[in-house]
Coordinates of C-alpha atoms and ligand atoms in Angstrom, one line a residue:
M274 CA -6.4 -2.2 -8.5
V275 CA -4.5 -5.1 -10.1
A276 CA -7.8 -6.9 -10.9
F277 CA -9.2 -3.7 -12.5
I278 CA -6.1 -3.3 -14.7
K279 CA -6.2 -7.0 -15.6
S280 CA -9.8 -6.6 -16.7
L281 CA -8.8 -3.9 -19.2
F282 CA -6.5 -6.4 -20.9
R283 CA -9.1 -9.1 -21.1
P284 CA -9.2 -10.3 -24.7
K285 CA -12.3 -11.9 -26.2
L286 CA -10.6 -14.7 -28.1
A287 CA -10.2 -18.3 -26.9
R288 CA -6.5 -18.5 -26.1
T289 CA -4.1 -21.5 -25.8
V290 CA -0.6 -21.5 -24.4
S291 CA 1.9 -24.2 -25.4
V292 CA 4.8 -24.7 -23.0
Q293 CA 8.2 -26.0 -24.3
P294 CA 10.0 -28.2 -23.5
F295 CA 7.1 -30.0 -21.7
G296 CA 4.9 -30.1 -24.7
R297 CA 1.9 -29.1 -22.5
H298 CA -1.0 -27.0 -23.7
F299 CA -3.6 -25.2 -21.6
D300 CA -6.4 -22.6 -22.2
I301 CA -6.4 -19.2 -20.7
R302 CA -9.6 -18.2 -18.9
G303 CA -10.6 -14.6 -18.6
S304 CA -7.8 -12.4 -17.5
E305 CA -5.5 -15.2 -16.2
T306 CA -1.8 -14.8 -16.5
I307 CA 0.3 -17.5 -18.1
L308 CA 1.5 -18.5 -14.6
E309 CA -2.0 -18.6 -13.1
S310 CA -3.3 -20.8 -15.9
A311 CA -0.2 -23.1 -15.9
L312 CA -0.6 -23.8 -12.2
N313 CA -4.4 -24.2 -12.5
N314 CA -3.6 -26.9 -15.1
Q315 CA -0.9 -28.6 -13.0
V316 CA 1.9 -27.6 -15.2
P317 CA 5.1 -27.5 -13.0
F318 CA 6.0 -23.9 -13.8
P319 CA 8.9 -22.3 -11.8
H320 CA 7.6 -19.4 -9.7
N321 CA 7.9 -17.8 -6.3
C322 CA 6.7 -14.2 -5.6
T323 CA 3.9 -14.2 -8.3
V324 CA 4.0 -10.4 -8.3
G325 CA 6.8 -9.8 -10.8
T326 CA 9.7 -9.1 -8.6
C327 CA 11.7 -12.4 -8.2
G328 CA 12.2 -13.4 -11.8
A329 CA 11.6 -17.1 -11.0
C330 CA 8.9 -17.4 -13.7
K331 CA 11.1 -15.9 -16.4
C332 CA 10.5 -17.7 -19.7
R333 CA 11.1 -17.0 -23.4
L334 CA 8.2 -15.9 -25.7
V335 CA 8.6 -18.1 -28.8
S336 CA 5.4 -16.9 -30.6
G337 CA 2.3 -14.8 -29.9
R338 CA 1.9 -11.5 -28.1
V339 CA 1.4 -10.9 -24.4
K340 CA 0.3 -7.9 -22.4
A341 CA 2.4 -7.1 -19.3
I342 CA 0.4 -6.3 -16.1
T343 CA 3.5 -4.6 -14.7
D344 CA 6.5 -3.6 -16.8
F345 CA 8.8 -6.6 -17.2
G346 CA 11.7 -4.1 -17.0
Y347 CA 11.4 -3.8 -13.2
T348 CA 12.9 -7.3 -13.0
L349 CA 14.3 -8.3 -16.4
S350 CA 17.1 -6.5 -18.1
K351 CA 16.7 -4.5 -21.3
Q352 CA 18.8 -7.2 -23.0
E353 CA 16.6 -10.0 -21.7
I354 CA 13.5 -8.2 -22.9
E355 CA 15.1 -7.7 -26.3
A356 CA 15.9 -11.4 -26.4
G357 CA 12.2 -12.2 -25.9
Y358 CA 12.1 -13.0 -22.2
I359 CA 8.9 -12.3 -20.2
L360 CA 7.6 -12.9 -16.7
A361 CA 4.8 -15.5 -16.8
C362 CA 3.2 -14.2 -13.6
Q363 CA 2.8 -10.7 -15.3
A364 CA 1.9 -11.8 -18.8
V365 CA -1.6 -12.1 -20.2
P366 CA -1.7 -13.7 -23.7
L367 CA -3.4 -11.6 -26.4
D368 CA -3.4 -14.0 -29.3
E369 CA -5.2 -17.3 -29.9
E370 CA -2.0 -19.3 -29.8
T371 CA 1.0 -18.4 -27.7
T372 CA 4.2 -20.5 -27.2
I373 CA 6.7 -20.0 -24.5
E374 CA 9.8 -21.8 -23.5
I375 CA 11.0 -22.5 -19.9
V376 CA 14.7 -22.2 -19.9
S377 CA 16.1 -24.4 -17.2
S378 CA 19.0 -23.0 -15.2
G379 CA 20.3 -26.5 -14.4
I380 CA 20.4 -25.9 -10.7
N381 CA 20.5 -29.1 -8.7
A382 CA 18.7 -28.1 -5.5
P383 CA 16.0 -29.9 -3.5
P384 CA 12.4 -28.7 -3.9
P385 CA 11.3 -26.0 -1.5
E386 CA 9.8 -27.0 1.8
T387 CA 8.4 -25.0 4.8
F388 CA 10.5 -24.9 8.0
T389 CA 9.9 -23.1 11.2
G390 CA 12.6 -21.2 13.1
K391 CA 13.5 -18.4 15.5
I392 CA 16.2 -15.8 15.5
S393 CA 19.1 -17.2 17.5
R394 CA 21.7 -14.5 17.0
T395 CA 22.1 -11.0 15.5
E396 CA 25.1 -8.9 14.8
A397 CA 25.2 -5.4 13.5
L398 CA 27.6 -5.3 10.5
T399 CA 27.0 -1.6 9.6
H400 CA 24.5 1.1 10.7
D401 CA 21.9 -0.5 8.5
I402 CA 23.0 -4.1 7.7
M403 CA 22.6 -6.9 10.3
R404 CA 23.7 -10.5 10.2
V405 CA 20.8 -12.6 11.4
E406 CA 21.0 -16.3 12.3
L407 CA 17.9 -18.4 12.6
K408 CA 17.7 -21.8 14.3
L409 CA 15.3 -24.1 12.3
D410 CA 13.2 -27.1 13.4
R411 CA 15.3 -29.4 11.1
P412 CA 18.2 -29.1 8.7
L413 CA 17.7 -27.2 5.4
Q414 CA 19.7 -28.0 2.3
F415 CA 20.3 -25.3 -0.4
V416 CA 22.7 -24.4 -3.1
A417 CA 25.1 -21.5 -2.5
G418 CA 23.5 -18.3 -4.0
Q419 CA 19.9 -19.4 -3.3
Y420 CA 17.4 -17.6 -1.0
A421 CA 14.6 -18.2 1.5
N422 CA 11.2 -16.6 2.0
I423 CA 10.6 -15.6 5.6
K424 CA 7.3 -14.7 7.2
H425 CA 5.8 -14.5 10.7
A426 CA 2.1 -14.2 11.6
A427 CA 2.3 -10.4 12.4
V428 CA 3.3 -9.4 8.8
E429 CA 1.2 -9.6 5.7
R430 CA 3.7 -10.9 3.2
S431 CA 7.0 -12.8 3.2
R432 CA 10.4 -11.3 2.6
S433 CA 13.1 -12.9 0.5
Y434 CA 16.7 -13.1 1.8
S435 CA 19.7 -14.8 0.3
F436 CA 21.8 -17.2 2.5
A437 CA 25.0 -15.6 3.5
D438 CA 27.0 -18.7 4.5
A439 CA 28.2 -21.7 2.5
P440 CA 25.8 -24.7 2.6
E441 CA 26.6 -27.8 4.6
Q442 CA 26.6 -31.0 2.5
K443 CA 23.8 -32.6 4.6
G444 CA 22.0 -29.4 5.4
S445 CA 22.1 -27.3 8.6
D446 CA 19.5 -26.2 11.1
K447 CA 21.3 -22.8 11.4
I448 CA 20.9 -20.4 8.5
T449 CA 22.3 -16.9 8.2
F450 CA 21.2 -13.8 6.3
M451 CA 22.5 -10.2 5.9
I452 CA 19.5 -8.0 6.1
R453 CA 19.4 -4.3 5.3
K454 CA 17.2 -1.9 7.2
V455 CA 14.6 -0.4 4.8
P456 CA 13.5 3.0 6.2
G457 CA 9.8 2.6 7.0
G458 CA 9.8 -1.1 6.2
E459 CA 7.5 -2.9 8.6
F460 CA 9.6 -6.1 8.9
T461 CA 13.2 -4.6 9.1
E462 CA 12.1 -1.7 11.4
A463 CA 10.8 -4.4 13.9
L464 CA 13.9 -6.6 13.3
F465 CA 16.4 -3.7 14.0
A466 CA 14.3 -2.7 17.1
G467 CA 14.8 -6.2 18.5
S468 CA 11.1 -6.9 18.7
L469 CA 11.1 -10.1 16.5
T470 CA 13.5 -12.1 18.7
D471 CA 10.9 -14.4 20.3
L472 CA 8.7 -14.9 17.3
S473 CA 8.4 -18.1 15.3
F474 CA 8.9 -17.7 11.6
D475 CA 7.9 -19.7 8.6
I476 CA 10.8 -20.2 6.3
E477 CA 10.1 -21.5 2.8
S478 CA 13.2 -22.6 0.9
P479 CA 15.3 -23.2 -1.1
H480 CA 14.4 -20.8 -4.0
G481 CA 16.4 -19.2 -6.8
D482 CA 18.6 -20.1 -9.7
F483 CA 21.6 -17.9 -8.8
Y484 CA 24.5 -20.3 -8.4
L485 CA 28.1 -20.9 -9.5
R486 CA 28.1 -22.6 -12.9
T487 CA 30.7 -25.3 -13.5
S488 CA 33.5 -23.7 -15.5
T489 CA 37.1 -22.7 -15.3
A490 CA 36.3 -19.2 -16.7
P491 CA 37.4 -16.1 -14.8
M492 CA 34.7 -14.8 -12.5
I493 CA 33.8 -11.1 -12.0
C494 CA 31.6 -10.8 -9.0
I495 CA 29.8 -7.6 -8.3
A496 CA 27.9 -6.8 -5.1
G497 CA 26.0 -3.7 -4.1
G498 CA 25.0 -3.2 -0.4
S499 CA 23.5 -6.3 1.2
G500 CA 23.9 -8.0 -2.2
L501 CA 27.2 -9.3 -0.9
A502 CA 25.4 -12.1 1.0
P503 CA 24.8 -14.6 -1.8
L504 CA 28.2 -13.9 -3.3
L505 CA 29.9 -14.6 0.1
S506 CA 27.9 -17.9 0.1
I507 CA 29.1 -18.8 -3.4
L508 CA 32.7 -17.8 -2.8
E509 CA 33.0 -19.5 0.5
D510 CA 31.4 -22.7 -1.0
A511 CA 33.9 -22.5 -4.0
R512 CA 36.8 -22.0 -1.6
K513 CA 35.8 -25.0 0.5
K514 CA 35.5 -27.1 -2.7
R515 CA 38.9 -25.9 -4.0
V516 CA 37.4 -24.5 -7.2
E517 CA 40.3 -23.1 -9.2
R518 CA 39.3 -20.0 -11.1
S519 CA 40.6 -16.4 -11.4
C520 CA 38.2 -14.2 -9.4
T521 CA 37.7 -10.5 -9.0
V522 CA 35.2 -9.2 -6.5
L523 CA 33.9 -5.6 -6.9
F524 CA 32.0 -4.4 -3.8
G525 CA 30.1 -1.2 -4.2
A526 CA 29.3 0.8 -1.0
R527 CA 28.6 4.5 -0.2
T528 CA 31.3 5.1 2.4
T529 CA 33.8 3.2 4.5
A530 CA 31.1 3.0 7.2
D531 CA 29.1 0.8 4.7
L532 CA 31.8 -1.7 4.2
Y533 CA 31.4 -5.0 6.0
A534 CA 32.5 -8.7 6.0
L535 CA 36.0 -7.6 5.1
D536 CA 37.6 -10.3 7.4
Q537 CA 35.4 -13.0 5.7
I538 CA 36.4 -11.8 2.3
A539 CA 40.1 -11.8 3.3
T540 CA 39.8 -15.4 4.6
I541 CA 38.2 -16.5 1.3
G542 CA 40.9 -14.7 -0.6
Q543 CA 43.7 -16.4 1.4
G544 CA 42.2 -19.8 0.8
W545 CA 41.3 -19.3 -2.8
K546 CA 42.8 -21.6 -5.4
G547 CA 43.8 -19.2 -8.2
H548 CA 44.1 -15.4 -8.5
F549 CA 41.8 -13.5 -6.1
N550 CA 41.3 -9.8 -6.3
F551 CA 39.0 -7.8 -4.0
I552 CA 38.2 -4.2 -4.9
P553 CA 35.9 -2.1 -2.6
I554 CA 34.6 0.9 -4.4
L555 CA 33.1 3.9 -2.6
S556 CA 30.6 6.2 -4.2
H557 CA 30.1 8.9 -1.5
E558 CA 33.2 8.8 0.6
P559 CA 34.2 12.4 1.6
E560 CA 37.0 13.8 -0.6
D561 CA 39.1 14.7 2.5
S562 CA 38.9 11.2 4.0
P563 CA 42.1 9.1 4.2
W564 CA 40.5 6.4 1.9
A565 CA 43.1 5.5 -0.7
G566 CA 41.0 2.9 -2.5
A567 CA 38.7 3.1 -5.5
R568 CA 36.0 5.7 -5.8
G569 CA 32.9 6.0 -8.0
L570 CA 30.2 3.6 -9.0
V571 CA 30.9 -0.1 -8.9
T572 CA 29.7 -0.4 -12.5
E573 CA 32.5 1.9 -13.7
S574 CA 35.1 -0.8 -12.7
I575 CA 33.6 -3.5 -14.8
I576 CA 35.4 -2.8 -18.0
P577 CA 38.9 -2.5 -16.4
S578 CA 38.1 -5.8 -14.7
L579 CA 37.0 -7.4 -17.9
N580 CA 40.1 -6.1 -19.7
R581 CA 42.3 -7.9 -17.2
E582 CA 40.6 -11.2 -18.2
P583 CA 39.9 -12.9 -21.6
H584 CA 36.4 -11.6 -21.5
D585 CA 35.1 -13.8 -24.3
K586 CA 35.3 -16.5 -21.5
A587 CA 34.6 -14.5 -18.3
E588 CA 31.5 -15.0 -16.3
M589 CA 29.8 -12.3 -14.2
Y590 CA 27.9 -13.0 -11.0
M591 CA 26.1 -10.1 -9.5
C592 CA 23.7 -9.3 -6.7
G593 CA 22.4 -5.8 -5.8
P594 CA 19.7 -3.3 -6.5
P595 CA 17.9 -3.2 -10.0
G596 CA 19.7 0.0 -11.1
M597 CA 23.1 -1.5 -10.5
I598 CA 22.3 -4.8 -12.2
D599 CA 20.7 -3.2 -15.3
R600 CA 23.7 -0.9 -15.8
A601 CA 26.2 -3.7 -15.3
I602 CA 24.4 -5.9 -17.9
E603 CA 24.4 -2.9 -20.3
V604 CA 28.1 -2.3 -19.8
A605 CA 29.1 -6.0 -20.0
T606 CA 27.0 -6.8 -23.1
Q607 CA 28.2 -3.6 -24.9
H608 CA 31.7 -4.9 -24.1
G609 CA 31.0 -8.2 -25.8
L610 CA 29.7 -10.5 -23.0
G611 CA 26.7 -12.7 -24.0
L612 CA 23.7 -12.9 -21.7
E613 CA 24.6 -16.6 -21.0
Q614 CA 27.8 -15.3 -19.3
I615 CA 25.9 -13.1 -17.0
H616 CA 24.2 -14.4 -13.8
Y617 CA 22.5 -12.2 -11.3
D618 CA 20.1 -11.9 -8.4
K619 CA 18.3 -8.6 -8.6
F620 CA 16.9 -7.8 -5.2
T621 CA 13.8 -5.6 -4.7
D622 CA 12.4 -4.1 -1.5
Q623 CA 9.9 -1.4 -0.8
S624 CA 12.3 1.2 -2.3
T625 CA 12.8 -0.6 -5.6
A626 CA 9.7 -2.7 -6.3
A627 CA 7.5 -2.0 -9.2
P628 CA 4.6 0.3 -8.5
R629 CA 1.2 -1.4 -8.2
Ligands
LIG157 S1 7.0 -15.5 -9.9 FE1 7.0 -14.1 -11.5 S2 8.5 -12.7 -11.0 FE2 8.3 -13.9 -9.2

């Protein structure tokens, strides 16, 4: 199906792509995407999923037009698209000359490698979120906020999960994720049934450019569901490093039964250098429950949080489903935040991925 759709977009012109800041040029053959052609020409283009869901190949279209195989809007925000960002793995050039710019995130992480590992411990955090620890064949180094691709021989494709713990300086052979059960999802159904315990996994990591930027600006962290994992990693790492910043954490969940890691957050808050405010917000808690905390959508608490900070300086760090991230970016940019102040990891699974 994808090949058929791509064939419809196949332009007749000879087409060249220039990549800034490398100053590299390459020709596009047939219905190749920019990413396919870049990799075929040994251009070190950032990428991971190659199917338009991870955002790793995000770049800025400087000149020329491209056709999107799948809508960039599944992964990029409306504001990013308006600012000219595209996904190279989903972009087929239409004009004779196209120029794109790779915008480096500045992350200082080792290059990805493949490790092998087995599940060494699991712990149910809620009815549908599990903490999963894997023991690896050797230590893995990553930057807090990054993720790993996990695969075993019995499943067709890898799954991406963010590290939930702070990294060790010299790496660790134990890594931890918080994995949400996706109804009908082949991998998570098997995981929650306990049938993956003795299997060997391939773990490709580290990936991702979601990390804490060096700054003293107030932080607004927003998590939805299992999106708390990379934020816990970032916050725990910052606490250990004695980073001094004002920090507000907004955690969106459906009901009290969906709240988890509260002890871990309390420990981070107690050791935090600076003001630390944790606000759980429930969207579907029954009216007659004794819950006395915040209710509604987590995105409705962004403006009150920004109003408590000098928001021309604040930074937002977010991880959660696409709808939450898109709405949060919309709210924050309308309130005066620039895209450069907003950092996010938009996770997709079978329930949120772009149709193919
Ligand atoms: S490599 Fe393009 S979105 Fe993942």
